[in-house]
Structures are given as structure tokens and as C-alpha cells.
Short mmCIF file of C-alpha atoms in Angstrom, two decimals:
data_model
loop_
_atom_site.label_atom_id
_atom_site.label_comp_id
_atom_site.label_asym_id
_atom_site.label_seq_id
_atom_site.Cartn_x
_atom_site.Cartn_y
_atom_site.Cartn_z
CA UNK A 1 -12.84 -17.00 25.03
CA UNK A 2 -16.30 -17.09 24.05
CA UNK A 3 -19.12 -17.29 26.97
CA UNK A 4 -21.93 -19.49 26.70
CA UNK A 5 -24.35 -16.51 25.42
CA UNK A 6 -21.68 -15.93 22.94
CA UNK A 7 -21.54 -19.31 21.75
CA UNK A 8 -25.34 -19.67 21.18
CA UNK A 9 -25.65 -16.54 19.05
CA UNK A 10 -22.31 -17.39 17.20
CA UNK A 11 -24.84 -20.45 15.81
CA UNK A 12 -27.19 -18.70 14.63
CA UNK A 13 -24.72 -16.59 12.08
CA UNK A 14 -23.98 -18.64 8.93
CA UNK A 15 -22.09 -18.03 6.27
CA UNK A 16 -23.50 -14.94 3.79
CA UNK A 17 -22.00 -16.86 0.91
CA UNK A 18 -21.85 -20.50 1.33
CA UNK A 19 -24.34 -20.82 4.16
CA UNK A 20 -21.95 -22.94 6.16
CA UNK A 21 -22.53 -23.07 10.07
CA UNK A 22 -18.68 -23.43 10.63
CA UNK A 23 -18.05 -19.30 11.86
CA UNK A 24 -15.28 -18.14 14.07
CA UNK A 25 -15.28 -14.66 15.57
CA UNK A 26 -11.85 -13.44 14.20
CA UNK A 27 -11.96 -9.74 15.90
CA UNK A 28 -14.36 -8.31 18.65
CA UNK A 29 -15.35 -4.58 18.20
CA UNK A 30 -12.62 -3.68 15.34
CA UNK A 31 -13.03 0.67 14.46
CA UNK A 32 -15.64 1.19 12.15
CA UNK A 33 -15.94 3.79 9.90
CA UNK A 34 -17.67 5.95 11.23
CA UNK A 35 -16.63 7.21 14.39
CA UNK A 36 -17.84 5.66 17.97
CA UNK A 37 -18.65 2.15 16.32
CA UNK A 38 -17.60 -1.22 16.27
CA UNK A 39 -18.21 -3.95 14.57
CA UNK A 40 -17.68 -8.43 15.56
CA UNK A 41 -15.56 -9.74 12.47
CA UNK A 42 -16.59 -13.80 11.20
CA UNK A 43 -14.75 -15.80 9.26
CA UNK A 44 -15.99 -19.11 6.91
CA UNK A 45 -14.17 -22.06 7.75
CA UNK A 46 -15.12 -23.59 4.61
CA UNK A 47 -15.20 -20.50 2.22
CA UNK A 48 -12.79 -18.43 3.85
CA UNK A 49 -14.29 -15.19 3.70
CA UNK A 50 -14.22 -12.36 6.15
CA UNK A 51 -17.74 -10.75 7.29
CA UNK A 52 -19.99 -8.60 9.33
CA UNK A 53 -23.16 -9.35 10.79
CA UNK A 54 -26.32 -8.45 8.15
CA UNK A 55 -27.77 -6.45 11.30
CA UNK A 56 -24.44 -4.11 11.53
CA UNK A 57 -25.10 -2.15 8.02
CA UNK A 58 -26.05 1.08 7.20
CA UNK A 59 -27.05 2.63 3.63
CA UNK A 60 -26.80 5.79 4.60
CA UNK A 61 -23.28 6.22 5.34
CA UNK A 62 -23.29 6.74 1.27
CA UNK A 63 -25.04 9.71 1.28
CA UNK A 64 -22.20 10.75 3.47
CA UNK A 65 -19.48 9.85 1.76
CA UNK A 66 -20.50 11.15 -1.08
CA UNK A 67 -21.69 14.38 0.57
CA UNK A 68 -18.00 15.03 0.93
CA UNK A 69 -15.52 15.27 -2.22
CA UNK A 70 -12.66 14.54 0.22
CA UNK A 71 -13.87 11.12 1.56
CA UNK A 72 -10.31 8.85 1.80
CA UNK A 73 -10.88 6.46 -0.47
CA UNK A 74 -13.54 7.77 -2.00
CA UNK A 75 -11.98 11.22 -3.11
CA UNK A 76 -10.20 9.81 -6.17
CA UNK A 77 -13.56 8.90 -7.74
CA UNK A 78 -14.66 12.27 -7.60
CA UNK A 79 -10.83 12.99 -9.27
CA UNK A 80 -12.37 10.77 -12.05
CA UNK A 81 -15.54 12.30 -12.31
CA UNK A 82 -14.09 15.47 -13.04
CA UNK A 83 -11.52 15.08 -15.31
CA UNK A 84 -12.93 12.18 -17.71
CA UNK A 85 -14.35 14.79 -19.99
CA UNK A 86 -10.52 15.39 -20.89
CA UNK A 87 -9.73 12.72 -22.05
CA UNK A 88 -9.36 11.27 -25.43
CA UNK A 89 -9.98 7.33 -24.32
CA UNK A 90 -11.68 7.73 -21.07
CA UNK A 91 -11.94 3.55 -20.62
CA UNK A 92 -8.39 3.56 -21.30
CA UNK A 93 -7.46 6.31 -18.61
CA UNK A 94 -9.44 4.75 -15.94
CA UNK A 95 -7.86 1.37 -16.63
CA UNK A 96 -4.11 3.31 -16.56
CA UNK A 97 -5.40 4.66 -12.90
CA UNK A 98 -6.73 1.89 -11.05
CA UNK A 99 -7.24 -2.20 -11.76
CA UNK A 100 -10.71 -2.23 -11.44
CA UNK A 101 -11.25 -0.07 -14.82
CA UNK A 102 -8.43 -2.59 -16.31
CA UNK A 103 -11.49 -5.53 -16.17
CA UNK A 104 -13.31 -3.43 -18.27
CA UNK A 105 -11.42 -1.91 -20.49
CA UNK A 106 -10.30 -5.43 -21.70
CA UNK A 107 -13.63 -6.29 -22.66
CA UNK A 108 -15.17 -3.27 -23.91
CA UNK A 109 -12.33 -1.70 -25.63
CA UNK A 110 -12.14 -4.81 -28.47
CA UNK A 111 -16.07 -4.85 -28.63
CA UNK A 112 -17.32 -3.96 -32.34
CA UNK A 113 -20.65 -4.33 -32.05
CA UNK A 114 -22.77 -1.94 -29.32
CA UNK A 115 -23.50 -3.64 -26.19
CA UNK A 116 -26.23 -2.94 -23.79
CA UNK A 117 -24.71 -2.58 -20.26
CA UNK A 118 -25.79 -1.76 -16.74
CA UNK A 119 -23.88 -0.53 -13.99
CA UNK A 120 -24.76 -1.04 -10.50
CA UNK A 121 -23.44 1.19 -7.77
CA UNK A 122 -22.17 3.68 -10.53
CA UNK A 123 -21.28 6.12 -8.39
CA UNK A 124 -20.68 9.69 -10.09
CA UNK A 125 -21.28 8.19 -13.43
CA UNK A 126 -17.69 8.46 -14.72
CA UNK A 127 -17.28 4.56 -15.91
CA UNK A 128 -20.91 4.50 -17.61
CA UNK A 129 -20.30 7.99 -19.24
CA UNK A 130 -16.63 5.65 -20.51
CA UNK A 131 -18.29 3.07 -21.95
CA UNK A 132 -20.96 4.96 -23.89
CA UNK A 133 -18.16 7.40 -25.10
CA UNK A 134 -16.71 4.55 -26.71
CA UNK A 135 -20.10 3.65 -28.19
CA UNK A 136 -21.86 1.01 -25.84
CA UNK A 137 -25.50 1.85 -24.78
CA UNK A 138 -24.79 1.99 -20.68
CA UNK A 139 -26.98 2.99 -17.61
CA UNK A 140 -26.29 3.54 -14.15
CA UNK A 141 -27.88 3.08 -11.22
CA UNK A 142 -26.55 4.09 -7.01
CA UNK A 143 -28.27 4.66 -4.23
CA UNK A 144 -26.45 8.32 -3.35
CA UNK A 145 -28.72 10.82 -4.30
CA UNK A 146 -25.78 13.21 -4.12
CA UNK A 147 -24.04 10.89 -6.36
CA UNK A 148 -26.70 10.59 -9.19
CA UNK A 149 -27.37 14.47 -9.01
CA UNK A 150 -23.37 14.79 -9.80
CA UNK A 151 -23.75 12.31 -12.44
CA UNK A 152 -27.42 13.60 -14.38
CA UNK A 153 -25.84 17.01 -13.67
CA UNK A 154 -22.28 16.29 -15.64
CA UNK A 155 -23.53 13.15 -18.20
CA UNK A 156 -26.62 13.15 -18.65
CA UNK A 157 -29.88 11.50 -18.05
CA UNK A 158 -28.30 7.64 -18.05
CA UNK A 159 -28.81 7.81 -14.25
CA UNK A 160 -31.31 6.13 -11.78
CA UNK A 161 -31.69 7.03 -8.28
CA UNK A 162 -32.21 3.31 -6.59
CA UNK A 163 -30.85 0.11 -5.35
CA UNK A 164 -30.71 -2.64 -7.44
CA UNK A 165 -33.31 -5.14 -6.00
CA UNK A 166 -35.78 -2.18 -6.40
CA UNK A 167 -34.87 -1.57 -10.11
CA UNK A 168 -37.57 -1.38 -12.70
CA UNK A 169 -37.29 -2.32 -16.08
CA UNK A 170 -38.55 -3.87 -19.03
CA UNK A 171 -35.15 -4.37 -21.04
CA UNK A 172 -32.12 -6.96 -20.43
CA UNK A 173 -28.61 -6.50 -21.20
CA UNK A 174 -25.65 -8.09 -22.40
CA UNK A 175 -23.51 -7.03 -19.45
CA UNK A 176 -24.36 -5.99 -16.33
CA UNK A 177 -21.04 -4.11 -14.30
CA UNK A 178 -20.52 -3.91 -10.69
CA UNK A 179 -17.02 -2.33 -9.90
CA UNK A 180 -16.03 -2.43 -6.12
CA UNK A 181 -19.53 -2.89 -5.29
CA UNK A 182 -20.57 -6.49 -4.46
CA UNK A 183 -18.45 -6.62 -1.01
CA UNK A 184 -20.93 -3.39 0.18
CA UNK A 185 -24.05 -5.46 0.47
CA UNK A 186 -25.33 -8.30 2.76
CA UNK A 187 -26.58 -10.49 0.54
CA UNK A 188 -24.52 -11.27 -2.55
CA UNK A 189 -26.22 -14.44 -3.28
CA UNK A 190 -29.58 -12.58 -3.94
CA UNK A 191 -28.00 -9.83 -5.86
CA UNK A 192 -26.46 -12.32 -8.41
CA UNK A 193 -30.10 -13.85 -8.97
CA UNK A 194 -31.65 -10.23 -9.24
CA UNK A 195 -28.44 -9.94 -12.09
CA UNK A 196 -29.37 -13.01 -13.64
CA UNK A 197 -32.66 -12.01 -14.85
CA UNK A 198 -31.92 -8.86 -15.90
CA UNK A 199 -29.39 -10.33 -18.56
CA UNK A 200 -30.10 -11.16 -22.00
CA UNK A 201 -29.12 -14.74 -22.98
CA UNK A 202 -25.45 -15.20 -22.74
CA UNK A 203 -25.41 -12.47 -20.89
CA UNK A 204 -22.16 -11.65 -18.33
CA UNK A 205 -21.82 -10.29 -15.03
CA UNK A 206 -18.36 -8.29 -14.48
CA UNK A 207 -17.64 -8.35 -11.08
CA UNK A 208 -14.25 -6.44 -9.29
CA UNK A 209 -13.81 -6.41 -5.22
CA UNK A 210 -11.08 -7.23 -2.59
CA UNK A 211 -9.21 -9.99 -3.20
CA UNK A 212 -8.72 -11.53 0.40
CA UNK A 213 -6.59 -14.48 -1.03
CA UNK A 214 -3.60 -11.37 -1.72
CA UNK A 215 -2.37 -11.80 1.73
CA UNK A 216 -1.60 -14.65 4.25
CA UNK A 217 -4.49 -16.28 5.08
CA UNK A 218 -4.89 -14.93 8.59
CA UNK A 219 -4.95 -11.45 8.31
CA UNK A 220 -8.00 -9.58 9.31
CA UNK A 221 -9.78 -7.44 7.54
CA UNK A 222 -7.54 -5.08 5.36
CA UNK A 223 -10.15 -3.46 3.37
CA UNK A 224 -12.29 -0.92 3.54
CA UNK A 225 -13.98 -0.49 7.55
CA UNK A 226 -16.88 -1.53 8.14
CA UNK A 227 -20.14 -1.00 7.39
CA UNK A 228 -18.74 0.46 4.30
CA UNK A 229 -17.38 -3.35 3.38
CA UNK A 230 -19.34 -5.78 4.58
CA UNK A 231 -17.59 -9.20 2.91
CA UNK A 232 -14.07 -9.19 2.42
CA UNK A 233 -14.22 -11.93 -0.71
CA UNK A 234 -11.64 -15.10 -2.01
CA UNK A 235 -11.80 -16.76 -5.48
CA UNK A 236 -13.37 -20.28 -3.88
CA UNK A 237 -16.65 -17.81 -2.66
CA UNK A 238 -16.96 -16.64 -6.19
CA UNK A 239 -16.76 -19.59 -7.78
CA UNK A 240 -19.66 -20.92 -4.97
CA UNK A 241 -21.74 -17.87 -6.12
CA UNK A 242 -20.82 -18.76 -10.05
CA UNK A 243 -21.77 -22.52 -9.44
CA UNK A 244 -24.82 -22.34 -7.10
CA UNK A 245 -26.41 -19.61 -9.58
CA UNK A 246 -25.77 -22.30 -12.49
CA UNK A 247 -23.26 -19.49 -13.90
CA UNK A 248 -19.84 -19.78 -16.08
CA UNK A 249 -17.07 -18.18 -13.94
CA UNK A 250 -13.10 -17.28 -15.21
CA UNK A 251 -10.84 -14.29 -13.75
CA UNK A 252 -9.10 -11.68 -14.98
CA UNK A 253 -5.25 -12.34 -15.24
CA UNK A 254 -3.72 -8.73 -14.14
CA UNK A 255 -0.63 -10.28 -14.24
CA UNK A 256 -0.29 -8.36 -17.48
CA UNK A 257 -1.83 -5.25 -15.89
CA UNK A 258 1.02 -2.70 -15.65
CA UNK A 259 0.09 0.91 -14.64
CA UNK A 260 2.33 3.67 -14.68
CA UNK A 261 0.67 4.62 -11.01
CA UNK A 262 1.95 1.11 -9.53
CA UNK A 263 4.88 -0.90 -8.44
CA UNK A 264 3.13 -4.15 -7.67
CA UNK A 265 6.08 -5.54 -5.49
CA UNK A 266 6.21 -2.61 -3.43
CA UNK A 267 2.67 -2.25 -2.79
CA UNK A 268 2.78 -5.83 -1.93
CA UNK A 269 5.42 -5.60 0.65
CA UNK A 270 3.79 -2.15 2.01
CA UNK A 271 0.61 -4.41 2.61
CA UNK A 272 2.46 -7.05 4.11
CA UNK A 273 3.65 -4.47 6.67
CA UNK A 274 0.42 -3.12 7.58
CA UNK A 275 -1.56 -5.87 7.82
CA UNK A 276 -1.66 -6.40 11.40
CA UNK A 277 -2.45 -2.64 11.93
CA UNK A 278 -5.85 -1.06 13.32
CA UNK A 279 -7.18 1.16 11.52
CA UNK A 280 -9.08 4.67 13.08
CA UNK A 281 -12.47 6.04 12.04
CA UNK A 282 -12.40 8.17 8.72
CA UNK A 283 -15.50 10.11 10.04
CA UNK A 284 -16.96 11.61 12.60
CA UNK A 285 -20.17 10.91 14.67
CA UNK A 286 -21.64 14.37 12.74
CA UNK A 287 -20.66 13.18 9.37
CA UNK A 288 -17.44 15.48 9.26
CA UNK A 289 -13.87 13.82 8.26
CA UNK A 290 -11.66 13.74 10.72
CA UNK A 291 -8.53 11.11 8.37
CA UNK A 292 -5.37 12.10 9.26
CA UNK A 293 -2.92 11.29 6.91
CA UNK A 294 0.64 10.19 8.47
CA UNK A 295 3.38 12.53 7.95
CA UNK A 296 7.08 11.79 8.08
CA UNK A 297 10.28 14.49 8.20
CA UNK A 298 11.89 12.41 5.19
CA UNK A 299 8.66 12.95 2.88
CA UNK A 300 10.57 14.79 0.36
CA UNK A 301 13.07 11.79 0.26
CA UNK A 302 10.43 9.18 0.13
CA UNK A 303 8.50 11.23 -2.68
CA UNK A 304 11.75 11.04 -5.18
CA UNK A 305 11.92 7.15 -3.95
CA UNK A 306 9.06 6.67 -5.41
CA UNK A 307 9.46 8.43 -8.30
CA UNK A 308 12.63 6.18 -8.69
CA UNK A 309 10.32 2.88 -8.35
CA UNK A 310 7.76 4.03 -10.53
CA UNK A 311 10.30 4.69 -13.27
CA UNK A 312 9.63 2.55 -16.44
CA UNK A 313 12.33 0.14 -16.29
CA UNK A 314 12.37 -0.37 -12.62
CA UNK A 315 8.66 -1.05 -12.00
CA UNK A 316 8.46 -3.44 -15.28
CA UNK A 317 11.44 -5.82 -13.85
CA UNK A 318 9.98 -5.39 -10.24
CA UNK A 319 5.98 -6.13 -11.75
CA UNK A 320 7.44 -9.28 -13.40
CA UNK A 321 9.19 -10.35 -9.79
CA UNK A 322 5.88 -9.46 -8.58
CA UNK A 323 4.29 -12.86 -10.44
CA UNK A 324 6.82 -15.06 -9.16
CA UNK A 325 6.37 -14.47 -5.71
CA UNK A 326 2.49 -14.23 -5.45
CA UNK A 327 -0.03 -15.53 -8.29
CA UNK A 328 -3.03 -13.30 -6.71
CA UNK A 329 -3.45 -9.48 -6.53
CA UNK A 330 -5.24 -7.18 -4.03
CA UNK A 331 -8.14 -6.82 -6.79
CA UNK A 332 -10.59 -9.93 -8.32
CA UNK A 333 -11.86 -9.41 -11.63
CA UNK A 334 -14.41 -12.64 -12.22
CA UNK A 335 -16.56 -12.89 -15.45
CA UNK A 336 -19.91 -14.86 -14.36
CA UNK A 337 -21.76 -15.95 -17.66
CA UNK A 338 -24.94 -17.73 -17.92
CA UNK A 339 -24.43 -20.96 -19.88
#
């Protein structure tokens, strides 16, 4: 139960994405992600989204991550980074490894005509380095210094040290990209504006994060700790953002998205199992990581298990299951256009 003190500053948080004054305190102190910290998680009655408090974030727990080529979570980007050179259709292989990539690769890979794209929180530069491999005109911009000094270093000069309400320019573009990105920041609301006018007319904003309508509706938090995720998103607070910004909104059906890295139904399930569990700190208080990754005896067994469920046939008739028992996915792709 609340105290009094409690209750009084619980009215003064509203809602980062629908403003609404109807909050709940869902979890007190839950691990954050760095270790020795803790964070209050709220939840929107009316929007149903999970979030921090604006004055619990931190930007430079990126230069930290990305100081370290091992981060969990993170170390699979730098995977990307350095093997996209290698490949043949880099959009392609990115949208074979990971949903996200599968957004754009359905949009870009048909496109005949060269678009001018942006990509915010680009990270190493892999995905903008995709896009103009494929013959797009693409920039990126992060706030990692180590990040952009990988990317300018490995791609080319397409990169821009900053954050994306201090971004300069003179030009607009046709599609602005923000992969995984729009669930780090406080205030989403403001970022879509700061999109807005950056586009050219008809312009689109590609957006990918956490889908938090994937599991039951009561689960807390399963994405990335906080303050590394800062909104865990649903489709109804992207629509808000899409209608209160005077913006066209659709999503991305990935019920046709079938990688050869995924059984859907048995990630599903796997999530459904460890939703209710509390996750530990990934690093420690001097910036070292201290993940352990859980071990079992019967690895070798569970390694050839999976190879078995990843095997064409089975993970096509177990993806199509998949769809009939739950019409969302861990991942929302939304296309914002302005009308």
C-alpha cells in the first residue's frame, strides 16, 4: 500500500504518451541495468503502457554499452556490423536475422526510385550502410560516440554524432527510420513532432519497439531494464501518437515473417514462462559486464532440440499455429504518414 507521500507524488506523474492522470505503481524498485539501481514501474490505465519516471534516465549508459562488443543484447548488433560487408543483400540478411530489419526490408527492397532516408539511433551504421547498398540516399545519426566512430570508421562519412532534437539540417526526407529506438527516450510525443518536420510531404515515419500487447496484459516489464527502456509500448499508444500528431498510422503484419532463426510458438511459450521472472543487472557499478548466462547439464540435448524445431517443416507448421493462438508478436512495426 501506498502512504500518503506516495500518493501525492503518484499525481503528479502522468502518462508520457497519452497524458492521462490515471497511473498505478505496478513494481517498486525492479533491477535496473546497471548494477546497484532501481527503478518505480507505472502503468496507463487508459493507454496501457508500462513506464519509468522522466527523472530515472541516463544517456550515458550508451556510451557504455557500446564501449563493450559483448553487451547482452546489444552484442548481436555489433555481429551485424561486422559481417554486413559479406553479404550479397545486406537488407535482406538483416530482415532473415531479426523482425525489426523485416519492417524495412518490405519497404525498401520493392522501392525503384531512390529515397532519401534518415535513421535515428543508428547505432554502428549497419542498417543505413543496407539501405544505401541497395541504392537509397540514407544518414545516420546516435548519440554513442563509440558507436559513430565504428560506423565513419567501417561506412563512411553518412554518420552524425548527436541526438535527434539537436539535429541540424537544411534537407527533408521521404522516410525517416527509428528501429528499437523510440521506447529509449522520455518523450516520444516530442520526438514524433521533431520527425514531422524533418519529412518531406508524404513523408513516413518507420517505427519498430516492444510490443507489450504480446503477452497477458499484466505482466511487468519484459523488455529491456531500465533506464535502457524507458516505455514498454501497445498498438492503442501508437495509434494516440499517430492521431494526436495528425499522422496516418497501419502495422506491419509479421504474420508472414518467417525466419530461419525462429520458431514463433516456441519463443512464445518460452516468454510465457518467464514472464513473471526478475531479471539481474547486466553491468556493473564500474561499467564492466558481469551477465551470466544460465547453464544446464542437458545443453547438448537442448541444442539438437532446437535444431529439430528450427527445421523447415517443423517451424513453418508450428509459425502458422503460432497465428491462431495469438494475433500480436513481441515486435510493432507501425508506418506513421503525414496525410
Amino acid at each position: 500500500m501506498l502512504n500518503n507521500i506516495e500518493k501525492q507524488e503518484l499525481k503528479k506523474i502522468d502518462c508520457p504518451i497519452c497524458k492521462s492522470k490515471n497511473i498505478t505503481e505496478i513494481y517498486s524498485e525492479f533491477p535496473g541495468y546497471i548494477e546497484g539501481t532501481s527503478y518505480n514501474i507505472f502503468s496507463c490505465n487508459q493507454c496501457n503502457i508500462q513506464f519509468i519516471s522522466k527523472e530515472s534516465t541516463n544517456k550515458t549508459i550508451y556510451n557504455i554499452i557500446y564501449s563493450q562488443k559483448n553487451a547482452p543484447g546489444y552484442d548481436r548488433y555489433y555481429r551485424y556490423a561486422q559481417t554486413i560487408k559479406d553479404q550479397k543483400n545486406p537488407l535482406l540478411f538483416l530482415a532473415n536475422e531479426e523482425p525489426s530489419y523485416y519492417s524495412i526490408d518490405h519497404i525498401f527492397s520493392s522501392k525503384k526510385t531512390k529515397q532519401k532516408i534518415l535513421e535515428i539511433g543508428c547505432g554502428y551504421g549497419y542498417l543505413t550502410y543496407a539501405l544505401n547498398k541497395i541504392g537509397h540516399n540514407a544518414i545516420g545519426i546516435d548519440i554513442s560516440n563509440e558507436a559513430i566512430q565504428y560506423a565513419k570508421s567501417n561506412f563512411g562519412d553518412n554518420y552524425y554524432l548527436t541526438s535527434y532534437d539537436d539535429f541540424k539540417t537544411n534537407e527533408n526526407f521521404d522516410f525517416i527510420i527509428a528501429t528499437e529506438f523510440i521506447e529509449h527516450i522520455v518523450n516520444p510525443i516530442e520526438f514524433i513532432h521533431i520527425c514531422i518536420r524533418l519529412l518531406n510531404k508524404k513523408g513516413k515515419i518507420i517505427l519498430t519497439t516492444p510490443n507489450k500487447d504480446y503477452l497477458p496484459k499484466k505482466t511487468v516489464w519484459f523488455t529491456e531494464q531500465p533506464p535502457v527502456h524507458t516505455i514498454w509500448f501497445t498498438k492503442n499508444s501508437i495509434k494516440f501518437m499517430a492521431d494526436s500528431s495528425n499522422l496516418n498510422c497501419h502495422f506491419v503484419d509479421f504474420s508472414k515473417y518467417n525466419s530461419m532463426k525462429e520458431n514463433k510458438l516456441i519463443t512464445y511459450f518460452s516468454s510465457l514462462s518467464r514472464r513473471k521472472n526478475i531479471p539481474d543487472p547486466i553491468i556493473s557499478k564500474e561499467g564492466n559486464n558481469i551477465y551470466k548466462k544460465k547453464t544446464t547439464k542437458d545443453f547438448i540435448v537442448k541444442k539438437y532440440i532446437k535444431k529439430l524445431l528450427l527445421f523447415a517443416p517443423a517451424r513453418f507448421f508450428m509459425n502458422i499455429l503460432y497465428n491462431f493462438i495469438n494475433s500480436e508478436y513481441y515486435i510493432l512495426g507501425a508506418i506513421l504518414e503525414k496525410k
